[in-house]
Coordinates of C-alpha atoms in Angstrom, one line a residue:
M1 CA -3.1 16.4 -1.7
I2 CA -6.2 14.5 -2.8
T3 CA -9.7 15.7 -2.1
L4 CA -12.8 13.7 -3.1
D5 CA -15.9 15.7 -2.6
R6 CA -19.4 14.0 -2.9
L7 CA -18.3 11.7 -5.7
T8 CA -21.1 9.7 -7.3
K9 CA -21.0 7.1 -10.0
S10 CA -23.7 4.7 -11.4
F11 CA -23.4 2.1 -14.1
G12 CA -26.2 0.8 -16.3
T13 CA -29.9 1.6 -15.8
S14 CA -30.5 0.1 -12.4
G15 CA -30.1 3.4 -10.7
Q16 CA -27.9 1.8 -8.0
A17 CA -24.9 4.0 -7.3
A18 CA -21.5 2.2 -7.3
V19 CA -20.1 5.3 -5.5
D20 CA -22.7 7.3 -3.5
G21 CA -21.8 10.9 -2.4
L22 CA -18.3 9.8 -1.2
S23 CA -16.0 12.4 0.4
L24 CA -12.5 11.8 1.5
T25 CA -9.3 13.8 2.1
I26 CA -5.9 12.2 1.6
N27 CA -3.0 14.2 2.9
A28 CA 0.4 14.4 1.1
G29 CA 2.6 11.4 1.9
E30 CA -0.1 9.2 3.2
I31 CA -0.9 5.7 2.1
C32 CA -4.7 5.5 2.0
V33 CA -6.1 2.0 1.6
L34 CA -9.6 1.6 0.2
I35 CA -11.2 -1.6 1.4
G36 CA -14.6 -3.2 1.7
P37 CA -16.7 -6.1 0.4
S38 CA -17.0 -6.8 -3.3
G39 CA -19.0 -4.2 -5.1
C40 CA -18.5 -1.5 -2.4
G41 CA -17.0 1.0 -4.9
K42 CA -13.4 0.9 -3.9
T43 CA -11.9 0.3 -7.3
T44 CA -14.3 2.7 -9.0
T45 CA -13.4 5.4 -6.5
M46 CA -9.7 4.9 -7.2
R47 CA -10.1 4.9 -11.0
M48 CA -12.0 8.2 -10.9
I49 CA -8.9 9.9 -9.5
N50 CA -7.1 9.5 -12.8
R51 CA -10.3 9.6 -14.8
M52 CA -10.2 6.1 -16.1
V53 CA -13.8 6.3 -14.8
E54 CA -15.6 9.6 -15.1
P55 CA -17.7 10.7 -12.2
D56 CA -21.4 11.4 -12.6
A57 CA -21.2 14.1 -10.0
G58 CA -18.8 15.5 -7.4
R59 CA -15.3 17.0 -7.5
I60 CA -11.8 15.6 -7.4
E61 CA -8.8 17.7 -6.6
V62 CA -5.2 16.6 -6.8
D63 CA -2.7 19.1 -5.3
G64 CA -5.4 21.8 -5.5
Q65 CA -6.3 21.2 -9.2
D66 CA -9.6 20.0 -10.4
V67 CA -8.8 16.9 -12.4
T68 CA -11.8 17.3 -14.7
R69 CA -10.2 20.5 -16.0
I70 CA -7.0 18.6 -17.0
D71 CA -6.5 16.7 -20.2
A72 CA -7.2 13.0 -19.2
V73 CA -4.1 11.7 -21.0
E74 CA -1.8 14.3 -19.4
L75 CA -3.4 13.5 -16.1
R76 CA -2.7 9.8 -16.3
R77 CA 0.9 10.5 -17.3
S78 CA 1.3 12.5 -14.1
I79 CA -0.1 9.7 -11.8
G80 CA 1.6 6.4 -11.3
Y81 CA -0.7 3.4 -11.7
V82 CA 0.0 -0.2 -10.7
I83 CA -2.4 -3.1 -11.2
Q84 CA -2.7 -6.7 -10.1
Q85 CA -1.7 -8.2 -13.4
V86 CA 1.1 -5.6 -14.0
G87 CA 0.3 -5.0 -17.7
L88 CA 3.8 -5.0 -19.0
F89 CA 4.2 -4.8 -22.7
P90 CA 5.4 -8.3 -23.7
H91 CA 7.2 -7.2 -26.9
M92 CA 9.2 -4.6 -25.0
T93 CA 12.3 -5.2 -22.8
I94 CA 12.2 -4.4 -19.1
G95 CA 14.1 -1.2 -19.7
E96 CA 11.7 -0.1 -22.5
N97 CA 8.7 -0.9 -20.2
V98 CA 10.1 1.3 -17.4
A99 CA 10.9 4.0 -19.9
T100 CA 7.3 4.2 -21.4
V101 CA 6.1 7.4 -19.7
P102 CA 9.4 9.3 -19.8
K103 CA 9.5 8.7 -23.6
M104 CA 6.0 10.1 -23.9
L105 CA 7.1 13.1 -21.9
G106 CA 9.9 13.7 -24.3
W107 CA 12.9 13.0 -22.1
D108 CA 16.2 12.7 -23.8
A109 CA 17.8 9.2 -24.2
P110 CA 20.6 9.7 -21.6
R111 CA 18.1 10.9 -18.9
I112 CA 15.8 8.0 -19.6
A113 CA 18.7 5.5 -19.4
R114 CA 19.8 6.9 -16.1
R115 CA 16.2 6.8 -14.7
V116 CA 15.6 3.2 -15.8
D117 CA 18.8 2.0 -14.1
E118 CA 18.1 4.0 -11.0
L119 CA 14.6 2.5 -10.7
L120 CA 15.6 -1.0 -11.4
A121 CA 18.2 -0.7 -8.7
L122 CA 15.6 0.8 -6.3
V123 CA 13.3 -2.3 -6.7
H124 CA 16.3 -4.6 -6.2
M125 CA 16.7 -5.7 -9.8
E126 CA 20.3 -5.4 -11.1
P127 CA 20.0 -3.2 -14.2
G128 CA 22.8 -5.1 -16.0
L129 CA 21.0 -8.4 -15.5
Y130 CA 17.4 -7.3 -16.2
R131 CA 17.3 -4.2 -18.4
D132 CA 17.4 -6.1 -21.6
R133 CA 15.2 -9.1 -20.6
F134 CA 11.6 -9.5 -21.6
P135 CA 8.6 -9.9 -19.3
R136 CA 8.2 -13.6 -20.2
E137 CA 11.6 -14.2 -18.5
L138 CA 10.5 -12.9 -15.1
S139 CA 8.7 -14.4 -12.2
G140 CA 5.4 -12.9 -11.0
G141 CA 7.1 -11.0 -8.2
Q142 CA 9.8 -9.6 -10.5
K143 CA 7.1 -8.4 -12.9
Q144 CA 5.4 -6.7 -10.1
R145 CA 8.6 -4.9 -9.2
V146 CA 9.0 -3.8 -12.8
G147 CA 5.4 -2.5 -12.7
V148 CA 6.1 -0.4 -9.7
A149 CA 9.4 0.9 -11.3
R150 CA 7.4 1.9 -14.4
A151 CA 4.8 3.7 -12.3
L152 CA 7.6 5.6 -10.6
A153 CA 9.4 6.5 -13.8
A154 CA 8.3 10.1 -14.2
D155 CA 8.5 10.7 -10.4
P156 CA 4.7 11.2 -10.0
P157 CA 3.6 12.7 -6.6
V158 CA 0.6 10.4 -6.6
M159 CA 0.4 6.7 -7.2
L160 CA -2.7 4.4 -7.5
M161 CA -2.2 0.8 -6.7
D162 CA -5.0 -1.6 -7.5
E163 CA -4.5 -4.9 -5.6
P164 CA -0.8 -4.9 -6.7
F165 CA 0.1 -8.1 -4.8
G166 CA -3.1 -10.0 -5.1
A167 CA -1.9 -12.6 -7.7
I168 CA 1.4 -13.4 -5.9
D169 CA 2.1 -16.3 -3.5
P170 CA 2.0 -15.5 0.2
I171 CA 5.7 -15.6 0.9
T172 CA 6.7 -13.4 -2.1
R173 CA 3.8 -11.1 -1.3
A174 CA 4.9 -10.5 2.3
S175 CA 8.4 -9.7 1.0
L176 CA 7.2 -7.3 -1.7
Q177 CA 4.9 -5.6 0.8
D178 CA 7.9 -4.9 3.1
E179 CA 10.1 -3.8 0.2
F180 CA 7.5 -1.4 -1.2
L181 CA 6.6 0.1 2.1
R182 CA 10.3 1.0 2.5
I183 CA 10.4 2.5 -1.0
L184 CA 7.2 4.4 -0.7
R185 CA 8.0 5.8 2.7
E186 CA 11.5 6.8 1.5
L187 CA 10.1 8.6 -1.6
G188 CA 7.2 10.3 0.3
K189 CA 4.6 9.5 -2.4
T190 CA 0.9 9.9 -1.8
I191 CA -0.7 6.5 -2.4
V192 CA -4.2 5.3 -2.9
F193 CA -4.2 1.5 -2.5
V194 CA -7.1 -0.9 -3.1
T195 CA -7.2 -4.3 -1.5
H196 CA -9.7 -6.8 -0.3
D197 CA -7.3 -8.1 2.4
I198 CA -7.8 -6.5 5.8
D199 CA -4.4 -7.7 7.0
E200 CA -2.7 -6.1 4.0
A201 CA -4.6 -2.9 4.7
I202 CA -3.5 -2.8 8.3
K203 CA 0.1 -3.4 7.3
M204 CA 0.3 -1.0 4.3
A205 CA -1.9 2.0 5.4
T206 CA -1.4 5.1 7.3
R207 CA -5.2 5.5 7.0
I208 CA -7.9 3.0 6.0
A209 CA -11.2 3.9 4.4
I210 CA -13.7 1.1 4.9
L211 CA -16.4 1.3 2.2
R212 CA -19.9 -0.2 2.1
A213 CA -22.4 0.3 -0.7
G214 CA -20.4 3.2 -2.2
K215 CA -20.1 5.1 1.1
V216 CA -17.3 5.6 3.6
V217 CA -18.2 3.8 6.9
Q218 CA -15.0 4.7 8.7
Y219 CA -11.9 6.5 7.8
D220 CA -9.0 6.5 10.3
T221 CA -5.7 5.0 11.2
P222 CA -5.4 1.2 11.3
E223 CA -4.8 1.3 15.1
R224 CA -7.9 3.4 15.8
I225 CA -10.1 1.3 13.5
L226 CA -9.0 -1.8 15.3
A227 CA -9.5 -0.2 18.7
H228 CA -12.7 1.7 17.9
P229 CA -14.7 0.2 15.0
A230 CA -17.4 2.7 14.0
D231 CA -20.2 0.1 14.0
S232 CA -21.0 -3.6 13.9
F233 CA -20.3 -3.8 10.2
V234 CA -16.7 -2.5 10.7
E235 CA -16.3 -4.7 13.7
A236 CA -17.3 -7.8 11.8
F237 CA -15.2 -6.7 8.7
V238 CA -11.9 -6.4 10.6
G239 CA -12.5 -9.7 12.3
E240 CA -12.8 -11.1 15.8
D241 CA -9.1 -11.1 16.3
R242 CA -8.8 -7.3 16.5
S243 CA -6.5 -7.5 19.5
L244 CA -4.1 -9.8 17.7
K245 CA -4.2 -7.6 14.6
R246 CA -3.2 -4.6 16.8
L247 CA -0.1 -6.5 17.9
S248 CA 1.1 -6.4 14.3
L249 CA 1.1 -2.6 14.6
L250 CA 2.8 -2.4 18.0
T251 CA 6.5 -3.2 18.4
T252 CA 8.6 -4.6 21.2
G253 CA 9.9 -1.1 21.8
S254 CA 6.5 -0.1 23.2
C255 CA 6.7 -2.5 26.2
T256 CA 10.3 -3.6 26.6
D257 CA 11.5 -3.8 30.2
T258 CA 15.1 -2.7 30.2
G259 CA 15.5 -3.0 34.0
I260 CA 15.5 -6.8 34.1
P261 CA 17.0 -8.1 30.9
A262 CA 16.0 -11.7 30.0
S263 CA 18.8 -14.0 29.2
T264 CA 16.9 -17.1 28.0
A265 CA 15.3 -18.0 24.7
P266 CA 13.3 -17.1 22.8
R267 CA 14.9 -14.0 21.4
V268 CA 13.2 -11.2 19.3
S269 CA 14.6 -8.2 17.6
A270 CA 14.2 -4.7 19.0
G271 CA 11.5 -3.1 17.0
A272 CA 9.9 -6.4 15.9
P273 CA 6.1 -6.5 16.0
L274 CA 4.6 -7.7 19.3
R275 CA 2.7 -10.3 17.2
D276 CA 6.1 -11.9 16.4
A277 CA 7.2 -11.8 20.0
L278 CA 4.0 -13.5 21.1
S279 CA 4.4 -16.2 18.5
A280 CA 8.0 -16.8 19.6
M281 CA 6.8 -17.1 23.2
L282 CA 4.0 -19.5 22.4
D283 CA 6.3 -21.7 20.2
A284 CA 8.8 -21.9 23.1
G285 CA 6.2 -22.3 25.8
A286 CA 7.8 -19.2 27.5
A287 CA 6.3 -16.3 29.4
E288 CA 8.8 -13.8 28.2
A289 CA 11.3 -13.2 25.4
A290 CA 14.7 -11.5 25.3
V291 CA 14.8 -8.4 23.2
V292 CA 18.1 -8.1 21.2
N293 CA 19.6 -5.2 19.3
A294 CA 21.1 -5.3 15.8
S295 CA 24.4 -6.6 17.3
G296 CA 22.6 -9.5 19.0
N297 CA 23.1 -8.1 22.5
V298 CA 20.2 -8.4 25.0
V299 CA 18.7 -5.0 25.8
G300 CA 15.7 -6.0 27.8
R301 CA 12.7 -8.3 27.9
V302 CA 9.1 -8.4 26.9
T303 CA 6.5 -10.4 28.8
L304 CA 3.2 -12.0 28.1
D305 CA 1.6 -9.7 30.6
A306 CA 3.0 -6.6 28.9
I307 CA 1.8 -7.8 25.5
R308 CA -1.7 -8.5 27.0
T309 CA -1.8 -5.0 28.4
A310 CA -0.6 -3.4 25.1
A311 CA -3.3 -5.3 23.1
S312 CA -6.1 -4.2 25.4
V313 CA -5.2 -0.5 25.7
H314 CA -7.7 1.6 23.8
V315 CA -6.4 4.4 21.5
A316 CA -7.5 7.8 22.6

């Protein structure tokens, strides 16, 4: 879906490249997270995809089309864009904000109205309650939901997300991450997502590109990066708690023993991350936890030994 071929971009007269011969292929339906230290070129790379920054050299293709041959304004209308500070128009209602791109594309009023209500409902904002409000009447998390709804308005196949949850408190942030993962996976969009938070990258990505000095150091699934960091830089960047981070990717289903169901507390949901199961065990001072289904029935157990084994297994 998206191909970046030897992209290069420099700013000023220093000659130092912000992006230096970077190549990357992002398949349709993937969530590709760009991450790295400050100044590594992650935001510049993302902004070149919709030509908010023009490359000095290299090629960018979206769905087989060279974006440099497409009118820049038309290109941006066809790619959803979500930023950290949302950028809602303060003088426009929520409904008008969401309708911005469909109006530019010449959609008729009934179609726009249907799409606005559909998207507000999708991001769990009751249209009748929020459609006619103004941005100043919303919380930070609500504004971010509207920002995503606006980016989805014209049903773009590609979305760019530049630290969309960076300015939100940790509790709201975790909730929004979960909600938007559900939405994005349901809609099958191709996402390029910039963050500086490795835990967010691991949670959100199907693939992570770790950048350093404008180059890709490693591009792989979160699990493989945690299990097989490419070099000492990646190993240090993902942190010393790599095994613990891997437990956030693995679920109880991967190591539940159904032969000897546990009947004692603590209890964890089937499909919960092993990191949650480990936390529950440590809090209770227990060596195992009961795994329960959606009806609350015990279906098996997960043990500390099983979690330890899962965390230490290397991905092939």
